[in-house]
Coordinates of C-alpha atoms and ligand atoms in Angstrom, one line a residue:
X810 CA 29.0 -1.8 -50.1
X811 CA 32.6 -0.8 -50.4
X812 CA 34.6 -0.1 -46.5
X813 CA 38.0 1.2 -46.1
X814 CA 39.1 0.3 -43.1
X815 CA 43.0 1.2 -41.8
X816 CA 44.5 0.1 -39.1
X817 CA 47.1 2.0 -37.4
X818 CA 50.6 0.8 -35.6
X819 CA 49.2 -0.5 -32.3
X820 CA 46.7 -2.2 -33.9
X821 CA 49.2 -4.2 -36.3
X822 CA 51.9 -4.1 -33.9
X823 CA 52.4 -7.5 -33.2
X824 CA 51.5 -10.9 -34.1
X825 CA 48.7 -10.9 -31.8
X826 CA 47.5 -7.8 -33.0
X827 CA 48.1 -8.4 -36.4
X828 CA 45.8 -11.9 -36.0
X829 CA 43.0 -9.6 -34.0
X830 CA 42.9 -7.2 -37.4
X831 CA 42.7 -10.1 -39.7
X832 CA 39.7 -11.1 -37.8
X833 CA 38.0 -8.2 -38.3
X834 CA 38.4 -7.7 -41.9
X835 CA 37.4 -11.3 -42.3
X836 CA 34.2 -10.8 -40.6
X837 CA 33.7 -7.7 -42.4
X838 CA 31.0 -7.9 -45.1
X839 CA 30.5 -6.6 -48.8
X840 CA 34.2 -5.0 -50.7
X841 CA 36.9 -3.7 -48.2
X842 CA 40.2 -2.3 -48.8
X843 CA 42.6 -2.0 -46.2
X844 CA 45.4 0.3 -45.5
X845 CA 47.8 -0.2 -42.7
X846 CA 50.1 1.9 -41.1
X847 CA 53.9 0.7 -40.1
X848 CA 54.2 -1.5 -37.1
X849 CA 54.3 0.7 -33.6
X850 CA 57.6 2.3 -32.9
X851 CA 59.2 1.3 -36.7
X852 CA 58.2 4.8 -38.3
X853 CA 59.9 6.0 -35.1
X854 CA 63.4 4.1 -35.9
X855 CA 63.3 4.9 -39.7
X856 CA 63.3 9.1 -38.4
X857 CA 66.0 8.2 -36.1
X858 CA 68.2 6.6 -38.9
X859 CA 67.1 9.7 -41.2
X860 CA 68.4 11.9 -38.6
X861 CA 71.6 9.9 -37.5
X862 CA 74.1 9.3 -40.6
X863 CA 77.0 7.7 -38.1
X864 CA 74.6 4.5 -37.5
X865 CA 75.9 1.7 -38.6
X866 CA 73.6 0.5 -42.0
X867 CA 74.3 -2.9 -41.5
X868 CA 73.1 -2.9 -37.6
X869 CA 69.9 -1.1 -38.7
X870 CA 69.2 -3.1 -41.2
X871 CA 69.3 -6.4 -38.9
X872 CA 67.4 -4.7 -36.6
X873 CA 64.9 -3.6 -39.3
X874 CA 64.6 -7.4 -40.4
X875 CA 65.0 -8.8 -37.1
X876 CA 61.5 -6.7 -35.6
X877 CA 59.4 -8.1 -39.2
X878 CA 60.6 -11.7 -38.9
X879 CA 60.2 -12.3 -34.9
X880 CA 56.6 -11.5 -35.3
X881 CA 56.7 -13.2 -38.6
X882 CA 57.7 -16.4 -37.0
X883 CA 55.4 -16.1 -34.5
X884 CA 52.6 -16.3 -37.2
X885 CA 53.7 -18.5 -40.7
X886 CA 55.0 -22.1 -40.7
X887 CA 55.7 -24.4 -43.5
X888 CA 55.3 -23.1 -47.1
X889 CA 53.3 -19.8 -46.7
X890 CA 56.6 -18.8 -44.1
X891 CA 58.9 -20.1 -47.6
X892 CA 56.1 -18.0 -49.9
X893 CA 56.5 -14.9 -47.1
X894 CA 60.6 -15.1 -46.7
X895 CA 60.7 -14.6 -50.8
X896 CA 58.7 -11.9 -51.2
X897 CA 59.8 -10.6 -47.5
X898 CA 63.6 -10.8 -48.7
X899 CA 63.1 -8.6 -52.1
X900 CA 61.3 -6.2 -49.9
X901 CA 64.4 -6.0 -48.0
X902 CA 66.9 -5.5 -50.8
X903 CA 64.5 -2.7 -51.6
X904 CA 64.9 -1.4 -47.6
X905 CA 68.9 -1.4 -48.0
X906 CA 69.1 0.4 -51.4
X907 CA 66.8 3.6 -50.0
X908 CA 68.9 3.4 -46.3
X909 CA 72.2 3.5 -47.9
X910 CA 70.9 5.8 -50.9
X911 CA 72.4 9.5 -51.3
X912 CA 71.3 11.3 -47.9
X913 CA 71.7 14.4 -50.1
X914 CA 68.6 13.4 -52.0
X915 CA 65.6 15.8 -51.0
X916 CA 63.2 12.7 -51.3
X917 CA 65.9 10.6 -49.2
X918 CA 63.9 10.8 -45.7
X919 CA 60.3 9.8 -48.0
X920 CA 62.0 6.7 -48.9
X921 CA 63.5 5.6 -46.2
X922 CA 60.3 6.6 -43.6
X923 CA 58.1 5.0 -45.7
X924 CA 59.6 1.7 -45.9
X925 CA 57.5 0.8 -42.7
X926 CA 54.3 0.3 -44.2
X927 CA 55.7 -2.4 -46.8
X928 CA 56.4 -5.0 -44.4
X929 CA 53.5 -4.1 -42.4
X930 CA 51.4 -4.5 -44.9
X931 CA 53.1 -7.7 -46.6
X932 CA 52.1 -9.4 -43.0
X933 CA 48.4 -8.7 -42.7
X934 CA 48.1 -10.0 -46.4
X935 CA 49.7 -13.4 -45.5
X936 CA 47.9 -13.3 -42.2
X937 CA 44.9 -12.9 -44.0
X938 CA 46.0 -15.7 -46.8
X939 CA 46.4 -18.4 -43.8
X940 CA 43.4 -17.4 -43.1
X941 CA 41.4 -18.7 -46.3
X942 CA 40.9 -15.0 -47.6
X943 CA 42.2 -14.1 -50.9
X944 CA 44.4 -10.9 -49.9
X945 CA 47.1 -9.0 -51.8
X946 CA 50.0 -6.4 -50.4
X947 CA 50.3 -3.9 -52.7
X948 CA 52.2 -0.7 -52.2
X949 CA 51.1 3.2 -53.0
X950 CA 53.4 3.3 -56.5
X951 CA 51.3 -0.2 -57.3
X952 CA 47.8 1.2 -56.1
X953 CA 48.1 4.2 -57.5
X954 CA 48.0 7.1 -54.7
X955 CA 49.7 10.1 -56.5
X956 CA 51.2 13.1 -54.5
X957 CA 52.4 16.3 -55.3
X958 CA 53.8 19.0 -52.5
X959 CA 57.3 19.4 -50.9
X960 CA 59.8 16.2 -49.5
X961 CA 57.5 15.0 -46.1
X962 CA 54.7 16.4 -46.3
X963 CA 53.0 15.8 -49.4
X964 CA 49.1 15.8 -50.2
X965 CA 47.3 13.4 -52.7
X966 CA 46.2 14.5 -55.9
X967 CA 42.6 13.0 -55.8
X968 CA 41.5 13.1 -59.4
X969 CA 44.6 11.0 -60.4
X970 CA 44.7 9.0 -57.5
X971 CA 41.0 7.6 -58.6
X972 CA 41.8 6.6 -62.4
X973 CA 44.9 4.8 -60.9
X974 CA 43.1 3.6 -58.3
X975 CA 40.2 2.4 -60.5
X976 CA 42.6 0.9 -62.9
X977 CA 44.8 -0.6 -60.5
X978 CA 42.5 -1.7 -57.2
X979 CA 38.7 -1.8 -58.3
X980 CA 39.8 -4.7 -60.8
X981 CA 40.7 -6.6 -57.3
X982 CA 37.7 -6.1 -55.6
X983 CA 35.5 -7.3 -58.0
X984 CA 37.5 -10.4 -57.9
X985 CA 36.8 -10.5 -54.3
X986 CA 40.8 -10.3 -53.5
X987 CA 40.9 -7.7 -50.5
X988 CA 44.0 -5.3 -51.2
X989 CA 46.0 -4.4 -48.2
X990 CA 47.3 -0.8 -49.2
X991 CA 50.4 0.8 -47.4
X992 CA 49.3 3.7 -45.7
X993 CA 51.1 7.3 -45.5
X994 CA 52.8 8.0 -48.7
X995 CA 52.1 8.4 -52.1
X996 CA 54.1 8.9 -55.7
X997 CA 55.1 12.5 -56.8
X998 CA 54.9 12.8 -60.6
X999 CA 58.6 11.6 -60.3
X1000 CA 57.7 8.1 -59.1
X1001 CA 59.4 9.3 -55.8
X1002 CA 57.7 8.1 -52.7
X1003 CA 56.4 11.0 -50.8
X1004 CA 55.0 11.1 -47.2
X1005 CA 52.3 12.9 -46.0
X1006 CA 53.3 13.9 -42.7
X1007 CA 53.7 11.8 -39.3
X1008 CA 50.3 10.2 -38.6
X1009 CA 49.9 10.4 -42.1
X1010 CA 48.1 6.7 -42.7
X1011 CA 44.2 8.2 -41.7
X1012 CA 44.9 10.9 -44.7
X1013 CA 46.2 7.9 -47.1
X1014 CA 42.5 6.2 -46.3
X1015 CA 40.4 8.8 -46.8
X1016 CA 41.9 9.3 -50.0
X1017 CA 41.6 5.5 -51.1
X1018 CA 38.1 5.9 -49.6
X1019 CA 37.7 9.4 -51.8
X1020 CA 39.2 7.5 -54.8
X1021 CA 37.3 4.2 -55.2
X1022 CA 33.8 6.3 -54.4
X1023 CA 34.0 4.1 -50.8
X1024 CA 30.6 3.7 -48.6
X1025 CA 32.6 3.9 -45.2
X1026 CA 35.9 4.7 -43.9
X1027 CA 36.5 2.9 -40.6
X1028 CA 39.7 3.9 -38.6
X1029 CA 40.6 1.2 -36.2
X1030 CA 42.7 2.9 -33.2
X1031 CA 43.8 2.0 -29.8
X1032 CA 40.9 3.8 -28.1
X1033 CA 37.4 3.8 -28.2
X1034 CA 36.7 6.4 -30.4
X1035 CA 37.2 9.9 -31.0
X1036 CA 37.1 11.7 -27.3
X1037 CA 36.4 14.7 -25.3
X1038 CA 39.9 15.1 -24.6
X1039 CA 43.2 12.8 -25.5
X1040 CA 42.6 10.3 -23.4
X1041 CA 46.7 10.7 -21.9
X1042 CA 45.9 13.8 -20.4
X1043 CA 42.4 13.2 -19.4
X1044 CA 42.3 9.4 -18.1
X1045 CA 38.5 10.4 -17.8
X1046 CA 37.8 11.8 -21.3
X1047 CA 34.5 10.6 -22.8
X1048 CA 33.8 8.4 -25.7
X1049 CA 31.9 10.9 -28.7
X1050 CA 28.9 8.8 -30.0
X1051 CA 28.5 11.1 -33.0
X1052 CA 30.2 14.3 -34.6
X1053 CA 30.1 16.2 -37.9
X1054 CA 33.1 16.9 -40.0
X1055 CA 33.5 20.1 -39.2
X1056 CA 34.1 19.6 -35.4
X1057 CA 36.4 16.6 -36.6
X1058 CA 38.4 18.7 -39.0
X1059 CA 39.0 21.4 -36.3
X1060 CA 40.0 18.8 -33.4
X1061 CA 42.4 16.8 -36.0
X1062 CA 44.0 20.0 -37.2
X1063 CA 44.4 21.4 -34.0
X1064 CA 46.0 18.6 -31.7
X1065 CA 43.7 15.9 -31.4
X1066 CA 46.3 13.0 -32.8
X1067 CA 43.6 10.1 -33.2
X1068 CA 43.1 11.9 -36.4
X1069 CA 45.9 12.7 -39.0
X1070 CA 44.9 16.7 -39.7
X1071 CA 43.4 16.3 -43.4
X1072 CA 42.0 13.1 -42.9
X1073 CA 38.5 14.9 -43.3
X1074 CA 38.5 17.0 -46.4
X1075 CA 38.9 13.7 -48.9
X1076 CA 35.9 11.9 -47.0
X1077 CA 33.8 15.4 -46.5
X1078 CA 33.9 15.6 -50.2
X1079 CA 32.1 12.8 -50.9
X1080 CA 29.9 12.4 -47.9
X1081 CA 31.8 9.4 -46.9
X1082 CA 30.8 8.8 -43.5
X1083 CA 33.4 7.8 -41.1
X1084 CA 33.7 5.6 -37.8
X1085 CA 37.0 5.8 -35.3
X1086 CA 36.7 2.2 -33.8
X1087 CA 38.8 0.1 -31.5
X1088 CA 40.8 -2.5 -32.8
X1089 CA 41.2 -4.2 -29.4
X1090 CA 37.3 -4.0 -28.6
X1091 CA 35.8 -4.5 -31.9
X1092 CA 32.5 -4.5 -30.5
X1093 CA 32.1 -1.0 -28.8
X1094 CA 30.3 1.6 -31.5
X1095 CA 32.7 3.8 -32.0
X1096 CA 32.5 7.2 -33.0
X1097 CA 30.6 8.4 -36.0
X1098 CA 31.7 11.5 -37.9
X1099 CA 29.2 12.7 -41.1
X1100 CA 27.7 15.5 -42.1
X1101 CA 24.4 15.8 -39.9
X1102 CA 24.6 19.0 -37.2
X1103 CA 23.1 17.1 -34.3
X1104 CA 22.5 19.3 -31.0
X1105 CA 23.4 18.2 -27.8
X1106 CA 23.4 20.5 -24.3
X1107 CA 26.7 20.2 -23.3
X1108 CA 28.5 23.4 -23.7
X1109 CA 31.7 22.1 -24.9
X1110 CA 32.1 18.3 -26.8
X1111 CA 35.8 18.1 -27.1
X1112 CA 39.0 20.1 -26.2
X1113 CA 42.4 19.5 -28.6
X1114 CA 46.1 21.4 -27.7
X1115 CA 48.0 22.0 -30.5
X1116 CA 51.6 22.4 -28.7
X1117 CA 55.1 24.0 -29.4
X1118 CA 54.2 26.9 -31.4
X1119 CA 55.9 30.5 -31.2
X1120 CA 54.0 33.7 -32.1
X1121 CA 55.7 36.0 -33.7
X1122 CA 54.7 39.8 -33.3
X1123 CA 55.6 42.1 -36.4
X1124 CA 55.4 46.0 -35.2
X1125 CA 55.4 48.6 -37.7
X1126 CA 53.5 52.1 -37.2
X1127 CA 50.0 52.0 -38.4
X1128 CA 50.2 48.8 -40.3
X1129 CA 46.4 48.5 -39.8
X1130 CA 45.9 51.1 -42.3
X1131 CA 48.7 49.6 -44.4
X1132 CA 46.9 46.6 -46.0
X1133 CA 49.7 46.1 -48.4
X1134 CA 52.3 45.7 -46.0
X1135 CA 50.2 42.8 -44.5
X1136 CA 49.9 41.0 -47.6
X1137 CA 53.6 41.3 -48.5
X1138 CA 54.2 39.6 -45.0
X1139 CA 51.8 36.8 -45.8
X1140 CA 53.1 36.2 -49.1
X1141 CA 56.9 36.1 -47.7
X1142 CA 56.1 33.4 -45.2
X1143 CA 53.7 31.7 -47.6
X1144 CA 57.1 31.1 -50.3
X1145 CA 58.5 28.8 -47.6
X1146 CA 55.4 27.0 -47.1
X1147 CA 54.8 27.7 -43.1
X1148 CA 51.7 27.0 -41.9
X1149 CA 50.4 30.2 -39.7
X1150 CA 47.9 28.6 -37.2
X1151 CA 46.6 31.8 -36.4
X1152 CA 46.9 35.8 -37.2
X1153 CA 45.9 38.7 -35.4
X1154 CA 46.1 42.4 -35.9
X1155 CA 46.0 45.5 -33.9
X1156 CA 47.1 49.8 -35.0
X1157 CA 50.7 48.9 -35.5
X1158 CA 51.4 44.7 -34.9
X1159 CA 50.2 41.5 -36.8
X1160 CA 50.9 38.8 -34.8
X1161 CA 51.3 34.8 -36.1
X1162 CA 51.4 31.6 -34.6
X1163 CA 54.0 28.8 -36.4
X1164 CA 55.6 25.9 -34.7
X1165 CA 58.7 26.8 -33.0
X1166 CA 60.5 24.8 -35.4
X1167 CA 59.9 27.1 -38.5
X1168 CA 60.5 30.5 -36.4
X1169 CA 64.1 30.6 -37.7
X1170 CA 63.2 30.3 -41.3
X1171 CA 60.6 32.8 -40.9
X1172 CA 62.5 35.2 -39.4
X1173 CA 65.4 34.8 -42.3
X1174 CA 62.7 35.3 -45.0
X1175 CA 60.8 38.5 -42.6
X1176 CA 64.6 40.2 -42.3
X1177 CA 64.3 40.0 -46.5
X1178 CA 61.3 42.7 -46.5
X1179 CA 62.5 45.7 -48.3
X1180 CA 63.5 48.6 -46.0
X1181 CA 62.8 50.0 -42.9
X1182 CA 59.3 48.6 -42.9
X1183 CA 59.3 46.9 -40.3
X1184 CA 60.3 48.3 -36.8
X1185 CA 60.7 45.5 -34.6
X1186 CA 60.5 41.5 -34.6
X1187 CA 59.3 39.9 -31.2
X1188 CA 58.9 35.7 -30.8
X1189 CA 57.0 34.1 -28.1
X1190 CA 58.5 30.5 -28.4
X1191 CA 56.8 27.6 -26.0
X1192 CA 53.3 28.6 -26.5
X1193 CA 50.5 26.2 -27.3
X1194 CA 46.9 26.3 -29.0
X1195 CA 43.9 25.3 -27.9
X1196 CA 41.2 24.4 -29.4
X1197 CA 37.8 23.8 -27.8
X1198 CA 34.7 22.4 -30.1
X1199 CA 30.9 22.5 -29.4
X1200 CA 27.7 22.7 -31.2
X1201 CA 27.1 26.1 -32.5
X1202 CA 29.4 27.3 -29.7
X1203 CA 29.5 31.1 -31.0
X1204 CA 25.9 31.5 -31.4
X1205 CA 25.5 30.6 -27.5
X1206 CA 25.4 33.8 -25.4
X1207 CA 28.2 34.2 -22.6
X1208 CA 29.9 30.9 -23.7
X1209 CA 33.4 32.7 -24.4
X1210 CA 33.1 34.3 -21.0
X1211 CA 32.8 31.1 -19.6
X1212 CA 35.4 29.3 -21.0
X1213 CA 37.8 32.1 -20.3
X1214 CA 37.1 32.1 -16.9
X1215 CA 37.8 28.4 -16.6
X1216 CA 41.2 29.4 -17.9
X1217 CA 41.8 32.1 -15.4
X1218 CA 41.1 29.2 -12.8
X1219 CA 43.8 27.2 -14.6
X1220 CA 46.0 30.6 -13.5
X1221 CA 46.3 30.6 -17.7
X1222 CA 47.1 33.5 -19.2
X1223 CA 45.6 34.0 -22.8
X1224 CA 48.2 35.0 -25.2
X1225 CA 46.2 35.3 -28.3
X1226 CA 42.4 34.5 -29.0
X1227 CA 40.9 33.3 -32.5
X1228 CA 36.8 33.4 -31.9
X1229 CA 34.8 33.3 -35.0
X1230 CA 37.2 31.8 -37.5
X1231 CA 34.9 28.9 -37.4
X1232 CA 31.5 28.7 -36.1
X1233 CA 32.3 25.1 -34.2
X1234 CA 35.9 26.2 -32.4
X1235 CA 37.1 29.1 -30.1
X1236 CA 41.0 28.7 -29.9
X1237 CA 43.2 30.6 -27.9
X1238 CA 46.6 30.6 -27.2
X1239 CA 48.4 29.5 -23.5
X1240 CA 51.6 28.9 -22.4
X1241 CA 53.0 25.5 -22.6
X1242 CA 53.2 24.9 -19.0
X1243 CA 49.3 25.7 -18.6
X1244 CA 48.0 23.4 -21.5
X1245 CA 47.9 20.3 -19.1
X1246 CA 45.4 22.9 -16.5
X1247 CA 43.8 24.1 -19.2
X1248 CA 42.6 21.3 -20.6
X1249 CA 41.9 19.6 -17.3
X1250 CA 39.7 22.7 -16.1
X1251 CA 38.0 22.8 -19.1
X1252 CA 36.8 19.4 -19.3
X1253 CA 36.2 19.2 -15.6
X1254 CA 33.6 22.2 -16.1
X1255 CA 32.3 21.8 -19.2
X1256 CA 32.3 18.2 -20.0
X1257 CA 32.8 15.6 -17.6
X1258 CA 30.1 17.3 -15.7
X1259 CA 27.6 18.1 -18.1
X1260 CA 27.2 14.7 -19.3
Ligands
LIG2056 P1 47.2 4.9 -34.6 O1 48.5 4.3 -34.5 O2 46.1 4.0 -34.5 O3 47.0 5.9 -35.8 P2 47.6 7.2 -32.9 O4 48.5 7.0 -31.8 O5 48.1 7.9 -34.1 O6 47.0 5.8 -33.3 O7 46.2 7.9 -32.4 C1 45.5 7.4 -31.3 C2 45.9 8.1 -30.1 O8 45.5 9.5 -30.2 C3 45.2 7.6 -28.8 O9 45.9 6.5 -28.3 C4 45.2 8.9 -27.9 O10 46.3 8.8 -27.0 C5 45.5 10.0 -28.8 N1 44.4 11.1 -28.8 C6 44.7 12.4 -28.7 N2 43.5 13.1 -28.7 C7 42.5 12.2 -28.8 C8 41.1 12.3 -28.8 N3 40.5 13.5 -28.7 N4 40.4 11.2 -28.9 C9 41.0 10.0 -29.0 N5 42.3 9.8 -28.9 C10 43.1 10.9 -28.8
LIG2057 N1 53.7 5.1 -39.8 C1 53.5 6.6 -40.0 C2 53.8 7.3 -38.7 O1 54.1 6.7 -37.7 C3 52.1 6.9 -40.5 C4 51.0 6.5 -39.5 O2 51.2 5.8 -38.5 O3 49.9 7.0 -39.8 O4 53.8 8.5 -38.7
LIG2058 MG1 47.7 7.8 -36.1

């Protein structure tokens, strides 16, 4: 029985924390590889830093090293603090080379974000190592998790990532070392780090899990489990005992942060079955996510809000009967990589929804289509998606009608609707200000009471 089990930045956040996790994977049976995310709020400062080229490097270094060792003093004494402060100290000359690299450097933000995850990661080992266990840090480059894909959000090649990984971590297991693995980043064909978006550690697991042929991927959170609503907006939301990946894949993708958005797909493959668990109460069940449709009465099991999109309204006299034109569109914004959340056509508009912070770039790349095709440009910016799962929702009768309505007693108004796209979700668009009523109405309704 092989489990991957990551462990995101709360749950490694501190030296209390980081004990808790060790415990954990201790008592965990059979093979387990672990992959960790950075410690809460570093990923954070290492964007900042990206973003801020007048900070002074030497100050954010300190206060890089300063964070690590605090909670690293908290935990080692004696020689395993000596064995930690050596290996520690070359991480760190490591840290200053990609902070004060060439900021011109597309892969400049990958190396510096990532940096997070190899200290992280170095602690739970030594944790671990105090501990009796054989463990081993060992980075994405060493473990072999190959990316390819544009600077900050890259995606895993899986079929390379599992000979590396077979090479490089299998051997481990079987000598009953567990490998702590950094989470979210991998190696472009370069040998350049590259990140795979914030949040980006689940996505890093399920590809270790997808690579080594795992039994189990366990994500260990800060909540209970995967929810009938994010739990910040709905203190009442409702722990999910069970869900299938489809209704995963559609919450993640479309707001619901406990899950990085294509954390499914490497798991799904493979029939990996997966558990969202609490790191801070080891004992509750969790959530289970696999691939068995189970049917439950409740209308609605979870609601997700994808926020600060834009739609952006195309017109253009009878496009509808111009399918060419459509495609041309799609292929234009497709050379900059957007992602369109949704599309929807009437006689003479296509409509799309992209996060308001790729509406400029799409409209530079929309004002290069050839002439006088298109008539006008409109953008909607401040909008937000949401995305409401069930149980064969579409094949109930009436259910959109009731779900609507719940949004008209939110004082909502729907700005774009997506039924049918999948047979799990119904996603429409509100404004940002509603998404909070939304939400709320919808769960007061359709979950909270039908439980
Ligand atoms: P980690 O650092 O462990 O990866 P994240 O902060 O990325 O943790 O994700 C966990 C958080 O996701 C929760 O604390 C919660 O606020 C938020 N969240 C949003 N939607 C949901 C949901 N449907 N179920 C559970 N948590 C959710
Ligand atoms: N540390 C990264 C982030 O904050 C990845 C992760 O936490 O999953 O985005
Ligand atoms: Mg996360």
């Amino acid at each position: 029985m092989i489990t991957v089990m990551k462990f995101g930045g709360t749950s490694v956040g501190s030296a209390e924390a980081l004990k808790r996790v060790a415990n954990i994977i201790a008592q965990k049976e059979g093979e387990k590889v672990v992959v960790v995310s950075a410690m809460s709020g570093i990923t954070n400062f290492l964007v900042n830093v990206a973003e801020n080229p007048q900070l002074n490097l030497d100050t954010v270094v300190d206060q890089f090293a300063e964070k690590h060792l605090m909670t690293a003093a908290q935990l080692f004494e004696g020689d395993t603090y000596e064995e930690f402060r050596t290996e520690f100290d070359s991480r760190l000359e490591k840290f200053k080379k990609a902070v004060s690299a060439d900021r011109n450097d597309p892969y400049y933000v990958d190396a510096l974000t990532s940096q997070g995850e190899r200290f992280s990661s170095l602690m739970l080992a030594y944790v671990l190592r105090d501990m009796g266990e054989k463990s081993v840090a060992i980075t994405s480059e060493d473990a072999g998790i190959y990316a390819v894909g544009a600077p900050t959000s890259g995606s895993a090649d899986l079929l390379i990532t599992a000979s590396g990984m077979t090479m490089k971590v299998k051997p481990l297991l079987a000598m009953g070392v567990i490998p702590i693995v950094t989470g979210f980043y991998g190696i472009n064909s370069e040998g350049r780090p590259l990140t795979f978006g914030r949040g980006g550690s689940d996505y890093s697991a399920a590809v270790v899990a997808n690579a080594i042929d795992a039994d189990m991927l366990e994500i260990w959170t800060d909540v209970d489990g995967f929810m009938s609503a994010d739990p910040r907006i709905i203190p009442d939301a409702i722990k999910i005992d069970e869900m299938n990946f489809g209704e995963a894949a559609e919450l993640a993708y479309f707001g619901a942060k406990v899950l990085h958005p294509r954390t499914i797909e490497p798991v799904r493959l493979k029939h990996i079955p997966l558990k969202v668990k609490n790191s801070f109460k080891p004992d509750e069940p969790g959530t289970l996510i696999h691939h068995l449709r189970k049917s439950k009465n409740a209308l609605l099991k979870s609601v997700a809000a994808k926020t600060d999109l834009s739609i952006i309204t195309i017109s253009s006299a009878e496009i509808a009967y111009r399918p060419a034109m459509v495609a041309r569109i799609i292929d234009k914004i497709a050379e900059i990589n957007v992602i369109i959340y949704s599309i929807s056509t009437s006689l003479s508009t296509v409509a799309f929804l992209v996060h308001n912070n790729d509406v400029k770039l799409t409209l530079r790349q929309l004002n290069g289509l050839s002439g006088g095709d298109i008539e006008r440009i409109d953008v909607k910016n401040n909008v937000a998606l949401i995305c409401a799962v069930g149980d064969n929702l579409l094949d109930k009768c009436g259910v959109s009608g009731d779900i609507f309505s719940a949004v008209k007693d939110a004082e909502a108004n729907v700005e774009m609707i997506s039924e049918g796209a999948s047979d799990v979700s119904l996603n429409f668009v509100v404004p940002m200000s509603k998404v909070v009523d939304v939400v709320r109405t919808l769960h007061e309704k359709y979950i909270g009471e039908a439980e």
